[in-house]
Short mmCIF file of N, CA and C and ligand atoms in Angstrom, two decimals:
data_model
loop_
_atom_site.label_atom_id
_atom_site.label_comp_id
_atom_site.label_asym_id
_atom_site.label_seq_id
_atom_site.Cartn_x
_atom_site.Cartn_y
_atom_site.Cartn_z
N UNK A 4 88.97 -24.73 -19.00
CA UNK A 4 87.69 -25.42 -19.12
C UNK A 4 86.93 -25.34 -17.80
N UNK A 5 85.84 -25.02 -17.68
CA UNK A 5 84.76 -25.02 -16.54
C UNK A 5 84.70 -26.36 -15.98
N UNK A 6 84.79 -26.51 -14.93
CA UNK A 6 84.62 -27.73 -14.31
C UNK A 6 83.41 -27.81 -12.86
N UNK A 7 82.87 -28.56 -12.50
CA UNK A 7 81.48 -28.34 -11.92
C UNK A 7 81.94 -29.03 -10.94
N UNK A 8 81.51 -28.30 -9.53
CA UNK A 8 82.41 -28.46 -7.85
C UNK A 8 80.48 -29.13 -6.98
N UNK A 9 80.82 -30.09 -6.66
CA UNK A 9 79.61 -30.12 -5.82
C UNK A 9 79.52 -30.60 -4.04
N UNK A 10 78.83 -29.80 -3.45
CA UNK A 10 78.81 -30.15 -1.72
C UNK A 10 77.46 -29.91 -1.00
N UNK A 11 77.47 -30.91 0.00
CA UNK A 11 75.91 -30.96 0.19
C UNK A 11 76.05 -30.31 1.80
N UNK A 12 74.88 -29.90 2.32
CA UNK A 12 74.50 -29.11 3.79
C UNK A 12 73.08 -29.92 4.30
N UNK A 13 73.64 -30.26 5.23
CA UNK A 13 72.52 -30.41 6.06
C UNK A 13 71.48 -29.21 6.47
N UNK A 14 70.48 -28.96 6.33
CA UNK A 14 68.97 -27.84 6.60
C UNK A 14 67.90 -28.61 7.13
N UNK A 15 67.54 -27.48 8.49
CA UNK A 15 66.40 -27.72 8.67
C UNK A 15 65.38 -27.58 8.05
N UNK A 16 65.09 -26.64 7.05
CA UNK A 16 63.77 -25.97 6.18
C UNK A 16 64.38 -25.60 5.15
N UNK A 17 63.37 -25.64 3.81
CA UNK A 17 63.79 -25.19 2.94
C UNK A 17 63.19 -23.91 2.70
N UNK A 18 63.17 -22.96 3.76
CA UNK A 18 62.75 -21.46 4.33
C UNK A 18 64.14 -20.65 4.12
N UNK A 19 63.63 -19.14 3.53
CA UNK A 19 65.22 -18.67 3.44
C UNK A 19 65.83 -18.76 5.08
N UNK A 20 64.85 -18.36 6.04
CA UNK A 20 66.17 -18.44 7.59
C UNK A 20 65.91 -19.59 8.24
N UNK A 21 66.56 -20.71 7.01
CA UNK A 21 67.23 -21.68 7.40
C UNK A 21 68.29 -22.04 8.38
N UNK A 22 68.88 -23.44 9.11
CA UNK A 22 69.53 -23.49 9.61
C UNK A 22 70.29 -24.25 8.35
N UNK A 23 71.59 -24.37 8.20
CA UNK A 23 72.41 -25.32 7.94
C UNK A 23 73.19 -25.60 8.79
N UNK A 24 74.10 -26.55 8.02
CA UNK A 24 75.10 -27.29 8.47
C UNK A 24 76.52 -28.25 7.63
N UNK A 25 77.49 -28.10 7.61
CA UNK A 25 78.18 -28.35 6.58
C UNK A 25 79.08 -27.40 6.08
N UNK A 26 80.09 -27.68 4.88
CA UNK A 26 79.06 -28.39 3.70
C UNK A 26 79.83 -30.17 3.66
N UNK A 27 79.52 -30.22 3.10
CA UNK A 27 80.04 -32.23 3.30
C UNK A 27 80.23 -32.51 1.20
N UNK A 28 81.28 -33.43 1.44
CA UNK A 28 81.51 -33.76 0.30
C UNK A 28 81.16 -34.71 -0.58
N UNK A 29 80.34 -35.65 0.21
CA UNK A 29 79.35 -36.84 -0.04
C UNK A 29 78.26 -36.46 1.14
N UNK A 30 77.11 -37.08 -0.02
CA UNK A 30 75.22 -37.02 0.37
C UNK A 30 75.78 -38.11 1.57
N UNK A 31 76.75 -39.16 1.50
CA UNK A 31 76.09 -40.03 2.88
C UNK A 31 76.22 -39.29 4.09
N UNK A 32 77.69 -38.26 3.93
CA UNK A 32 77.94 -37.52 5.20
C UNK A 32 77.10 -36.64 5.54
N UNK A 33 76.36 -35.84 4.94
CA UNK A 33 75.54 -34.87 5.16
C UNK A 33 74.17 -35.61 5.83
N UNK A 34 73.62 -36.47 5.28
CA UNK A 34 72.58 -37.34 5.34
C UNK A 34 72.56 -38.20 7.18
N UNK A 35 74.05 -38.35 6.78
CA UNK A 35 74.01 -38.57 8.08
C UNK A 35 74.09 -37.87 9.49
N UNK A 36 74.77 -36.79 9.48
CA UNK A 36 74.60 -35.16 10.22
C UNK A 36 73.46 -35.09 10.09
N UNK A 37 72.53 -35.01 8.99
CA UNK A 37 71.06 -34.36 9.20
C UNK A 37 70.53 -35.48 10.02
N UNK A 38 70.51 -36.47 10.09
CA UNK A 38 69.80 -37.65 10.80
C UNK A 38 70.29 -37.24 12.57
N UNK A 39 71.37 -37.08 12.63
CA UNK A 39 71.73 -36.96 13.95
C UNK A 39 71.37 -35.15 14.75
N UNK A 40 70.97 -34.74 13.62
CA UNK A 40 70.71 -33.48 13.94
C UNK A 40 68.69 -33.16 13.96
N UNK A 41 68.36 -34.06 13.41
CA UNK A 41 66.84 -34.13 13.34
C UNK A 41 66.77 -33.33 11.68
N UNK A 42 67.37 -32.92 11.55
CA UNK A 42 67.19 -31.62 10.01
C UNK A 42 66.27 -32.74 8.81
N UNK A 43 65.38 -32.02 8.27
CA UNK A 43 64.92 -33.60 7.12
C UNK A 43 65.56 -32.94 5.81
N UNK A 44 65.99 -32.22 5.51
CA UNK A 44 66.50 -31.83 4.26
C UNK A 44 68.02 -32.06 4.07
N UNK A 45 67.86 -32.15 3.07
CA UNK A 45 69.46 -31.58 2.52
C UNK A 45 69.88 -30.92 1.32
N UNK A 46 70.64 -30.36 0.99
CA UNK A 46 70.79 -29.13 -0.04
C UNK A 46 71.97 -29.79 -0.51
N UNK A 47 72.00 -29.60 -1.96
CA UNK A 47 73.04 -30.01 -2.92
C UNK A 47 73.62 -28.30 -3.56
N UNK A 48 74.77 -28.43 -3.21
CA UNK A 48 74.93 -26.75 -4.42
C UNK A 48 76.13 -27.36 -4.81
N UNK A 49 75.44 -27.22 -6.37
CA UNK A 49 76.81 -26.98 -7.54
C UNK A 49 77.82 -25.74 -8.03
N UNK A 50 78.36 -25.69 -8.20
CA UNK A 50 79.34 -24.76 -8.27
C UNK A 50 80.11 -24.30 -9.63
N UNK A 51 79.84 -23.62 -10.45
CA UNK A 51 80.44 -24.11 -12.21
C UNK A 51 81.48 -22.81 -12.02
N UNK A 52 83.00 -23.76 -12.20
CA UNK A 52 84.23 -23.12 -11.78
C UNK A 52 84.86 -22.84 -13.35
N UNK A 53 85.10 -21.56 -12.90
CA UNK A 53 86.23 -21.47 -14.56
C UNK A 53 87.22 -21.46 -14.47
N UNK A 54 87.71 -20.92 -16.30
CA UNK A 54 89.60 -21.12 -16.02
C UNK A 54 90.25 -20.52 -15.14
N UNK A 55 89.65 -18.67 -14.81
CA UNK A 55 90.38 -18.66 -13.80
C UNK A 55 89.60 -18.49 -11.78
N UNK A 56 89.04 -19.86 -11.86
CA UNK A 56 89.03 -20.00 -10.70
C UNK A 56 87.69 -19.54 -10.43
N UNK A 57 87.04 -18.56 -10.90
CA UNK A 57 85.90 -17.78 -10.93
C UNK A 57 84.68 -18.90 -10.73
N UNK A 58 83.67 -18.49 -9.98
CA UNK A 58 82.27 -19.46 -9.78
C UNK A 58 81.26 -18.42 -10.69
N UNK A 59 81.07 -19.26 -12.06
CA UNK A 59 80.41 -18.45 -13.01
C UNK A 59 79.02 -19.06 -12.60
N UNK A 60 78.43 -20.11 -12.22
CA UNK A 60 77.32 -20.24 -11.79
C UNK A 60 76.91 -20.86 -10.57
N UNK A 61 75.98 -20.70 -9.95
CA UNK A 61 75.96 -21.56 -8.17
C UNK A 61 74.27 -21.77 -8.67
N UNK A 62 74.47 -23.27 -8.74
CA UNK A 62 72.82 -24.18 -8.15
C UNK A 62 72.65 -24.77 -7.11
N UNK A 63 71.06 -24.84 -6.52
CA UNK A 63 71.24 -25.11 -5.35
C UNK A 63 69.76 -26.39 -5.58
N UNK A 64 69.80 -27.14 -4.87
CA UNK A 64 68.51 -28.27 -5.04
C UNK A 64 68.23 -28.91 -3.50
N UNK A 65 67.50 -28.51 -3.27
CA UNK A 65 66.63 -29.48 -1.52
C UNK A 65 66.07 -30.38 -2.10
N UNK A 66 66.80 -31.79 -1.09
CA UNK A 66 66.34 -32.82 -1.23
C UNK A 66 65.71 -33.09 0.39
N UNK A 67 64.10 -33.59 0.15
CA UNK A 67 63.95 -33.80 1.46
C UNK A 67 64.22 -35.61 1.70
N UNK A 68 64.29 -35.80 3.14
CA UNK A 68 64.83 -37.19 3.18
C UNK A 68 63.94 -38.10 3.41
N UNK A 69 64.07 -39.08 2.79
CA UNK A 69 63.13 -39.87 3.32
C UNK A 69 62.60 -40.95 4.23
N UNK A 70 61.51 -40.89 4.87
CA UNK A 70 61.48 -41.32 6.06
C UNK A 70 60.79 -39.97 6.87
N UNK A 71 61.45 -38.25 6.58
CA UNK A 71 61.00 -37.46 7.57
C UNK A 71 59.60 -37.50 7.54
N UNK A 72 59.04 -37.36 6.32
CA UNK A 72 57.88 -37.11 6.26
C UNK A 72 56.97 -37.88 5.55
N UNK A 73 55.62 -38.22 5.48
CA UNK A 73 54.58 -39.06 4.75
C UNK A 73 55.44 -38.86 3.43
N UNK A 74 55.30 -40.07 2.41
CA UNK A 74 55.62 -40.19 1.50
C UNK A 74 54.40 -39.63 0.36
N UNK A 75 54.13 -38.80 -0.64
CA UNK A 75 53.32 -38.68 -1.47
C UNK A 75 53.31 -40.35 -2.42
N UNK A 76 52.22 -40.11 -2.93
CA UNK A 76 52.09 -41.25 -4.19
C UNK A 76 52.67 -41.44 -4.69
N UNK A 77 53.08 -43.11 -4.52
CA UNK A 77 54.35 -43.40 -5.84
C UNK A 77 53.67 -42.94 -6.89
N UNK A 78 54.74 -42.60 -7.77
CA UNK A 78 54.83 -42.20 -9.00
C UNK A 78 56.17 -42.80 -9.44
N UNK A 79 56.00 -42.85 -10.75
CA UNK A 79 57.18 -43.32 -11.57
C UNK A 79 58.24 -42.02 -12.45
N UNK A 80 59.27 -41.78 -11.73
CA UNK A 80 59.57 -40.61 -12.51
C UNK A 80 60.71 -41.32 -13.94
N UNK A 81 60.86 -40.49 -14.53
CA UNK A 81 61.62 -40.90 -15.85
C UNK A 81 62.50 -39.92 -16.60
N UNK A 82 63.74 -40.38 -16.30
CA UNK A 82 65.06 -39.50 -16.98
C UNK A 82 64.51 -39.78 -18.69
N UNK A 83 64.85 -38.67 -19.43
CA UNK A 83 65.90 -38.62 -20.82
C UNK A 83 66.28 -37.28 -20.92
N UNK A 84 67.37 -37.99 -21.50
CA UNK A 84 68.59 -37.42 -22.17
C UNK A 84 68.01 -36.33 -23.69
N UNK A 85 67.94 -34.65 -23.36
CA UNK A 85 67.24 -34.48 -24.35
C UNK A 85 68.08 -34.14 -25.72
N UNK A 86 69.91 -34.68 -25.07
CA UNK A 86 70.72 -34.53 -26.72
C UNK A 86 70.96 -35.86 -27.00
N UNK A 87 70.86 -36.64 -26.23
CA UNK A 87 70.78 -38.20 -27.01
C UNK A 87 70.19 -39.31 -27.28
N UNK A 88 68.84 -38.44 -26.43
CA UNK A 88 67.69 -39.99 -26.11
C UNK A 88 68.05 -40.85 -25.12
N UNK A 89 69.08 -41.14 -24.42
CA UNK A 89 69.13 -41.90 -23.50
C UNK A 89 67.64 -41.74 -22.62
N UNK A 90 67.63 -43.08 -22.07
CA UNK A 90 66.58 -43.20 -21.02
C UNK A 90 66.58 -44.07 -19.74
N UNK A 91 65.90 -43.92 -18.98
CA UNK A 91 65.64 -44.84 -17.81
C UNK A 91 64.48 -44.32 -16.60
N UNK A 92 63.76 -45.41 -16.03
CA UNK A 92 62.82 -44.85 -15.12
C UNK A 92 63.45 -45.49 -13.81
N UNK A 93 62.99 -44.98 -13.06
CA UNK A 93 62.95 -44.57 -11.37
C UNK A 93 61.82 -44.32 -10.50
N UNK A 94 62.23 -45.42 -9.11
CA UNK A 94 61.26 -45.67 -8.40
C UNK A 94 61.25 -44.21 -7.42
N UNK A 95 62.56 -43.99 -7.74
CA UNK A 95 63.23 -42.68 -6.39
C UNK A 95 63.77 -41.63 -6.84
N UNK A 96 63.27 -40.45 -6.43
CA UNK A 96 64.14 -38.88 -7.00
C UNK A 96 65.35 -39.22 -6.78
N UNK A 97 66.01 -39.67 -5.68
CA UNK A 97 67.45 -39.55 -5.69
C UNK A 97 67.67 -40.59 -6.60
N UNK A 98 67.11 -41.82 -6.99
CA UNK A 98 68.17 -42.65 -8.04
C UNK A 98 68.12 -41.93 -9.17
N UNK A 99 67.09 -41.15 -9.61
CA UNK A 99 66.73 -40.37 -11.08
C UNK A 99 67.78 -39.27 -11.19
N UNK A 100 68.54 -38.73 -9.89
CA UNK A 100 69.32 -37.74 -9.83
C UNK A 100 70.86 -38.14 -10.17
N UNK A 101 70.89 -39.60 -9.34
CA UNK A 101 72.29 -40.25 -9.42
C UNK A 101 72.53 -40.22 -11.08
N UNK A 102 71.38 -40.78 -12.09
CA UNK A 102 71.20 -41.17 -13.00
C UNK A 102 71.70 -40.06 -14.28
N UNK A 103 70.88 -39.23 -13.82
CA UNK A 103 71.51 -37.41 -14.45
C UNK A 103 72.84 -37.17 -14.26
N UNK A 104 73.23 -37.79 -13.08
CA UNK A 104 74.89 -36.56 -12.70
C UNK A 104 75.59 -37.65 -13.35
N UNK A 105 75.52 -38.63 -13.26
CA UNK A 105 76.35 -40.06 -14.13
C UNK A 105 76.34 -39.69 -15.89
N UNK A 106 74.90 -39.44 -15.93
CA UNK A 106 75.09 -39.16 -17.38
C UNK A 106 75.33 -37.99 -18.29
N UNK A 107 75.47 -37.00 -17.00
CA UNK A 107 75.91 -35.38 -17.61
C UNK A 107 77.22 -35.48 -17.51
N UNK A 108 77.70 -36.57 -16.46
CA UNK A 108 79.42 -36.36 -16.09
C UNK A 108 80.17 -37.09 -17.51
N UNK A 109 79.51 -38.08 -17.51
CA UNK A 109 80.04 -39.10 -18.48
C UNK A 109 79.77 -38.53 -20.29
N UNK A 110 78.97 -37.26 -20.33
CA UNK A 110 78.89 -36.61 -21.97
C UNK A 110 78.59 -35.49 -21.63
N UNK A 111 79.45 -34.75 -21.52
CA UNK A 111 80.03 -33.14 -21.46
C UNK A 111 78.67 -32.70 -22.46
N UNK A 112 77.95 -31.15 -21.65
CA UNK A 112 77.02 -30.79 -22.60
C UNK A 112 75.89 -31.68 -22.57
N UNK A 113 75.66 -32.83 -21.92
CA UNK A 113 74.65 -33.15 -22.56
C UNK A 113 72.97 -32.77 -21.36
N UNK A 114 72.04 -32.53 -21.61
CA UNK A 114 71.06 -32.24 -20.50
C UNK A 114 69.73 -33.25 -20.63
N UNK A 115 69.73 -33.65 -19.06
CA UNK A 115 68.97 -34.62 -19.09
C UNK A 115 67.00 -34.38 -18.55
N UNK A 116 66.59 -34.24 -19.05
CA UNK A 116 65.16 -34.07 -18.40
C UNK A 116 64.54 -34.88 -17.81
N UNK A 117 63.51 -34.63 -16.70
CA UNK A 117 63.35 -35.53 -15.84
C UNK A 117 61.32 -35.44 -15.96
N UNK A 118 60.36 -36.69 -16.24
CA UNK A 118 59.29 -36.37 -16.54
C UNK A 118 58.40 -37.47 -15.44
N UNK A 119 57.41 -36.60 -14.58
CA UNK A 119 56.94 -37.64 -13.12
C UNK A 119 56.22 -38.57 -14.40
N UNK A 120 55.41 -39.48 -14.19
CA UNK A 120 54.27 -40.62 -14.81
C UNK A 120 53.21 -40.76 -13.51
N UNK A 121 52.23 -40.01 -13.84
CA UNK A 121 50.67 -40.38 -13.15
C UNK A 121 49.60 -40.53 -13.79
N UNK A 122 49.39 -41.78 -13.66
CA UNK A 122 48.93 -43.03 -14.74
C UNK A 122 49.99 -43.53 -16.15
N UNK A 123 49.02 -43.15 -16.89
CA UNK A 123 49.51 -43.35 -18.43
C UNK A 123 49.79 -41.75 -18.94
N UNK A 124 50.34 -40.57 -18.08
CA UNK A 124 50.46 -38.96 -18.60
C UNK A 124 51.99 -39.30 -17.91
N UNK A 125 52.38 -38.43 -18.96
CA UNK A 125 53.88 -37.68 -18.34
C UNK A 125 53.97 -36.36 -18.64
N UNK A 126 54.19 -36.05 -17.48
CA UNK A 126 54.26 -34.32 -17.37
C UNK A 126 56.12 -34.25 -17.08
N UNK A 127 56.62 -33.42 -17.77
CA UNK A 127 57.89 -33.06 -17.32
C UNK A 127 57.90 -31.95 -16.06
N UNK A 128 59.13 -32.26 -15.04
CA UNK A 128 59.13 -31.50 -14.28
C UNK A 128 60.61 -30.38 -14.70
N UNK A 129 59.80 -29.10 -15.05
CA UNK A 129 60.81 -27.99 -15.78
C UNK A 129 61.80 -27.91 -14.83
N UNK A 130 63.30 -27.37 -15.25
CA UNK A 130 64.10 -27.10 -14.21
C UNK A 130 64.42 -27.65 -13.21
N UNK A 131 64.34 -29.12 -12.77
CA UNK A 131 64.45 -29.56 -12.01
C UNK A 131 65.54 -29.56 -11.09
N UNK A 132 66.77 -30.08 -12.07
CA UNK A 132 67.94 -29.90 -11.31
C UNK A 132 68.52 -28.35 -11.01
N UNK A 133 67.88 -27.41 -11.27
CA UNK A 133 68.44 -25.80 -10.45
C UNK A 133 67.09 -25.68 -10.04
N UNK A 134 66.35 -26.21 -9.43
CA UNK A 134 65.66 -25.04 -8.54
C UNK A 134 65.72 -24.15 -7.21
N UNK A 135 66.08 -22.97 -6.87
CA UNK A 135 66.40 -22.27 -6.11
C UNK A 135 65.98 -22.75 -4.37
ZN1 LIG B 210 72.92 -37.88 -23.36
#
């Protein structure tokens, strides 16, 4: 059975000649290296491991941190679940993210979409969790 490996890097830019740093096995450790390193990003890569051992897929997602930089307009972003309807909104990309990996971990197969709210519109943001 495929099982999904995840580790985060501290980066300065989300430019291909990046610096990293890492990789760290928890966001606090990395988060915290990037703080002591000035870096405002951090990179999440997943890893989808098979039976034998093989990395059949590698995602990668920059999260920038916050605090480095001006904050854009709150917005309200909003998980669902598009095989079960589950739902929930979020003040913060990272709680909307915690929210996904909790609920992809906890129902095998299931994929969660993630849609910003500015005003009374919701636009989904495609692909969110693999973007390169
Ligand atoms: Zn679900």
């Amino acid at each position: 059975m495929a099982y999904k490996e995840t580790f985060w890097m501290a980066c300065d830019s989300t430019e291909q000649m990046r610096a990293e740093y890492g990789p760290f096995h928890t966001r606090a450790e990395a988060e915290m290296e990037a703080r002591k390193l000035g870096f405002d990003y951090l990179l999440r890569y997943e890893h989808i491991v098979g039976d034998r051992n093989e990395i059949q897929e590698v995602r990668s997602i920059f999260i920038e941190l916050s605090g480095a930089r001006p904050q854009r307009l709150p917005t309200k972003l909003h998980t669902r679940c598009a095989t079960c309807g589950a739902s929930a909104s979020h003040d913060l990309a990272w709680r909307a993210e915690v929210w996904a990996d909790i609920h992809e971990f906890e129902h095998a197969r299931h994929f969660v979409r993630l849609f910003e709210q500015v005003r009374s519109e919701l636009k989904e943001i495609a692909n969110w969790r693999d973007a390169a």
